[in-house]
C-alpha cells in the first residue's frame, strides 16, 4: 500500500532552514548542519538514507525547492536525491508556472499547476505504477520545502512524518510548523546516531 510520507531534516528549535535562505544558499546561514547526517559515514545514518531512497516511488517538492536543486548550485553527479544513494523516482513539482527549461534532464519531472492535492494524487499514481513494476510497495515522499510539507500536513494529506532532528539551534529561519489544525501522532521508531535523531511517526 502506497503511503504519503513527509520526510525532512529539522533543527532542535523547529527550523528547516537557517536565516536568509536564497538562491546561493538554499538552506540559509548555518542550515547545512541540518543535513550533516545525510553525508555521514555512520552506519545507521547510511541505512536510514538508503531505506528512504529505496522506498520512494515518487517525490513531491515545491517550486522554490525545485529552483534550488535544478539551479547552477544544485544537484550534480555527486549530490542529488538520497545524497548519492541509487534512486531515480519520479519527481512531481507543485507550481503555478512550469519552467521553460530544466537543467537536470536525466530526471523524470512532472509539473502540476492544480495545487498540492493534485500533485500528491499524481505522485500516488506514479508510485503505484512503480510498485506494480517492482512488485513491492513504494511510497510518495514529500521532500519539501518546509511550506510544502506544512501545507500537506495541514490539509491532512500526510500518512507518516519522518523527521531527522539535527543537534543544532538555528535561532531563526524557515519553521516547519506555523500553527494550524492539531494532529495526533503515534511514534513508530527512534534511531539516535552520531549526527541526528531519526524519528518516524504515523499521523492519525
Coordinates of C-alpha atoms in Angstrom, one line a residue:
X1 CA 0.0 0.0 0.0
X2 CA 1.4 3.4 -1.0
X3 CA 1.7 5.9 1.8
X4 CA 2.4 9.6 1.8
X5 CA 5.5 10.3 3.9
X6 CA 6.7 13.7 4.7
X7 CA 10.5 13.5 5.2
X8 CA 12.6 16.5 6.3
X9 CA 15.5 17.5 8.5
X10 CA 14.8 20.0 11.3
X11 CA 16.7 21.8 14.0
X12 CA 16.0 21.5 17.7
X13 CA 14.2 24.8 17.6
X14 CA 12.0 23.7 14.7
X15 CA 13.5 25.3 11.6
X16 CA 14.1 23.5 8.3
X17 CA 16.5 26.2 7.0
X18 CA 18.7 28.8 8.7
X19 CA 18.2 32.5 8.4
X20 CA 18.2 34.2 5.0
X21 CA 17.8 31.3 2.6
X22 CA 18.2 32.2 -1.1
X23 CA 19.4 31.1 -4.5
X24 CA 23.1 30.9 -3.4
X25 CA 22.3 29.4 0.0
X26 CA 19.1 27.3 -0.1
X27 CA 19.5 26.2 3.5
X28 CA 20.3 29.7 4.8
X29 CA 23.1 30.6 7.2
X30 CA 24.1 27.6 9.2
X31 CA 21.5 25.4 7.6
X32 CA 24.0 22.9 6.2
X33 CA 24.2 21.5 9.7
X34 CA 20.6 20.1 9.2
X35 CA 21.8 17.6 6.6
X36 CA 25.1 16.5 8.1
X37 CA 23.6 13.1 8.8
X38 CA 22.9 12.6 5.0
X39 CA 26.6 12.7 4.2
X40 CA 27.7 10.9 7.4
X41 CA 29.7 7.6 7.5
X42 CA 27.6 6.4 10.4
X43 CA 26.2 3.0 9.5
X44 CA 22.7 3.9 10.9
X45 CA 22.6 7.2 9.0
X46 CA 23.5 5.4 5.8
X47 CA 20.8 2.7 6.4
X48 CA 18.1 5.3 7.0
X49 CA 19.1 7.2 3.9
X50 CA 19.3 4.1 1.8
X51 CA 15.9 2.7 3.0
X52 CA 14.2 6.1 2.5
X53 CA 15.6 6.3 -1.1
X54 CA 14.6 2.7 -1.9
X55 CA 11.0 3.2 -0.7
X56 CA 10.5 6.3 -2.9
X57 CA 8.1 5.6 -5.7
X58 CA 7.6 9.3 -6.4
X59 CA 8.8 12.5 -4.8
X60 CA 6.8 15.8 -4.3
X61 CA 8.5 19.1 -3.9
X62 CA 7.6 22.8 -4.2
X63 CA 8.7 25.1 -6.9
X64 CA 11.2 27.0 -4.7
X65 CA 13.0 23.8 -3.8
X66 CA 12.9 22.7 -7.4
X67 CA 14.6 26.0 -8.4
X68 CA 17.3 25.3 -5.9
X69 CA 18.0 21.7 -6.9
X70 CA 17.8 22.4 -10.6
X71 CA 19.8 25.6 -10.3
X72 CA 23.5 26.0 -11.1
X73 CA 24.5 25.4 -7.5
X74 CA 22.0 22.4 -7.2
X75 CA 22.2 18.7 -7.7
X76 CA 25.0 17.2 -9.7
X77 CA 26.7 13.8 -10.3
X78 CA 27.8 13.6 -6.7
X79 CA 24.8 15.1 -4.9
X80 CA 21.2 14.5 -5.5
X81 CA 18.2 12.7 -4.2
X82 CA 19.4 10.3 -1.5
X83 CA 22.8 12.1 -1.3
X84 CA 24.5 9.6 -3.5
X85 CA 22.2 6.6 -2.9
X86 CA 20.9 4.9 -6.0
X87 CA 17.3 6.1 -6.7
X88 CA 15.5 7.5 -9.7
X89 CA 11.9 8.1 -8.6
X90 CA 9.5 10.3 -10.5
X91 CA 9.6 13.9 -9.3
X92 CA 6.4 15.9 -9.1
X93 CA 6.7 19.7 -8.7
X94 CA 3.9 21.9 -7.3
X95 CA 4.0 25.2 -9.2
X96 CA 1.8 27.9 -10.7
X97 CA 4.0 28.2 -13.7
X98 CA 6.2 25.3 -15.1
X99 CA 9.8 26.3 -16.0
X100 CA 10.7 26.9 -19.6
X101 CA 13.6 24.6 -19.4
X102 CA 15.1 22.0 -17.0
X103 CA 18.8 21.6 -16.3
X104 CA 18.6 18.1 -14.8
X105 CA 17.1 16.5 -17.9
X106 CA 18.1 12.9 -16.9
X107 CA 15.5 13.0 -14.1
X108 CA 11.7 12.4 -14.6
X109 CA 10.0 15.7 -13.8
X110 CA 6.2 16.4 -13.8
X111 CA 4.9 19.9 -13.2
X112 CA 1.5 20.2 -11.6
X113 CA -0.3 23.5 -11.7
X114 CA -3.6 22.4 -9.9
X115 CA -2.3 22.7 -6.4
X116 CA -0.8 20.4 -3.7
X117 CA -3.7 17.8 -3.5
X118 CA -3.5 17.3 -7.3
X119 CA 0.3 16.9 -7.1
X120 CA 0.0 14.3 -4.3
X121 CA -2.6 12.4 -6.4
X122 CA -0.3 12.4 -9.5
X123 CA 2.6 11.3 -7.3
X124 CA 0.5 8.5 -5.8
X125 CA -0.4 7.2 -9.3
X126 CA 3.3 7.3 -10.3
X127 CA 4.3 5.4 -7.1
X128 CA 1.6 2.8 -7.5
X129 CA 2.7 2.2 -11.1
X130 CA 6.3 1.9 -9.9
X131 CA 5.1 -0.5 -7.2
X132 CA 3.5 -2.7 -9.9
X133 CA 6.7 -2.9 -11.8
X134 CA 8.9 -3.6 -8.8
X135 CA 6.4 -5.9 -7.1
X136 CA 6.9 -4.1 -3.8
X137 CA 5.1 -1.3 -2.0
X138 CA 6.6 2.1 -2.8
X139 CA 5.7 5.4 -1.2
X140 CA 5.2 9.0 -2.1
X141 CA 7.8 11.1 -0.3
X142 CA 7.2 14.8 0.3
X143 CA 10.7 16.2 0.5
X144 CA 9.7 19.8 1.0
X145 CA 10.4 22.5 1.3
X146 CA 9.0 23.4 4.7
X147 CA 6.0 25.3 3.3
X148 CA 5.0 22.3 1.1
X149 CA 5.2 19.8 4.0
X150 CA 3.4 22.2 6.3
X151 CA 0.6 22.7 3.8
X152 CA 0.3 18.9 3.2
X153 CA 0.2 18.3 6.9
X154 CA -2.4 20.9 7.5
X155 CA -4.5 19.5 4.6
X156 CA -4.5 16.0 6.0
X157 CA -2.5 14.6 3.1
X158 CA 0.3 13.0 5.2
X159 CA 0.2 9.4 6.4
X160 CA 3.6 9.4 8.1
X161 CA 6.1 12.0 9.3
X162 CA 9.9 11.2 9.1
X163 CA 12.0 13.8 11.0
X164 CA 15.7 13.9 11.1
X165 CA 16.4 16.0 14.2
X166 CA 19.8 17.7 14.0
X167 CA 21.6 18.7 17.1
X168 CA 21.7 22.4 16.3
X169 CA 19.8 25.5 17.3
X170 CA 19.4 27.9 14.4
X171 CA 17.6 30.7 16.2
X172 CA 15.5 31.7 13.1
X173 CA 14.9 30.5 9.6
X174 CA 12.0 28.7 7.9
X175 CA 9.8 27.0 10.5
X176 CA 8.4 23.5 9.8
X177 CA 5.1 24.3 11.6
X178 CA 3.4 27.6 12.0
X179 CA 0.2 26.6 13.8
X180 CA -3.0 25.2 12.2
X181 CA -5.1 22.2 12.9
X182 CA -3.9 20.0 15.8
X183 CA -2.9 16.5 14.8
X184 CA -2.2 13.3 16.8
X185 CA 0.9 11.4 16.0
X186 CA 2.0 7.9 17.0
X187 CA 5.7 7.4 17.3
X188 CA 6.9 4.3 15.4
X189 CA 10.6 4.5 15.8
X190 CA 13.5 6.5 17.2
X191 CA 17.0 6.0 16.0
X192 CA 19.8 8.0 17.5
X193 CA 23.1 8.4 15.6
X194 CA 26.2 10.4 16.0
X195 CA 24.7 13.2 13.8
X196 CA 20.9 13.2 14.3
X197 CA 17.9 11.6 16.0
X198 CA 15.7 10.0 13.4
X199 CA 12.0 9.9 14.3
X200 CA 9.1 8.2 12.5
X201 CA 5.5 9.0 13.3
X202 CA 2.2 7.8 12.0
X203 CA -0.2 10.7 11.5
X204 CA -3.8 9.9 12.7

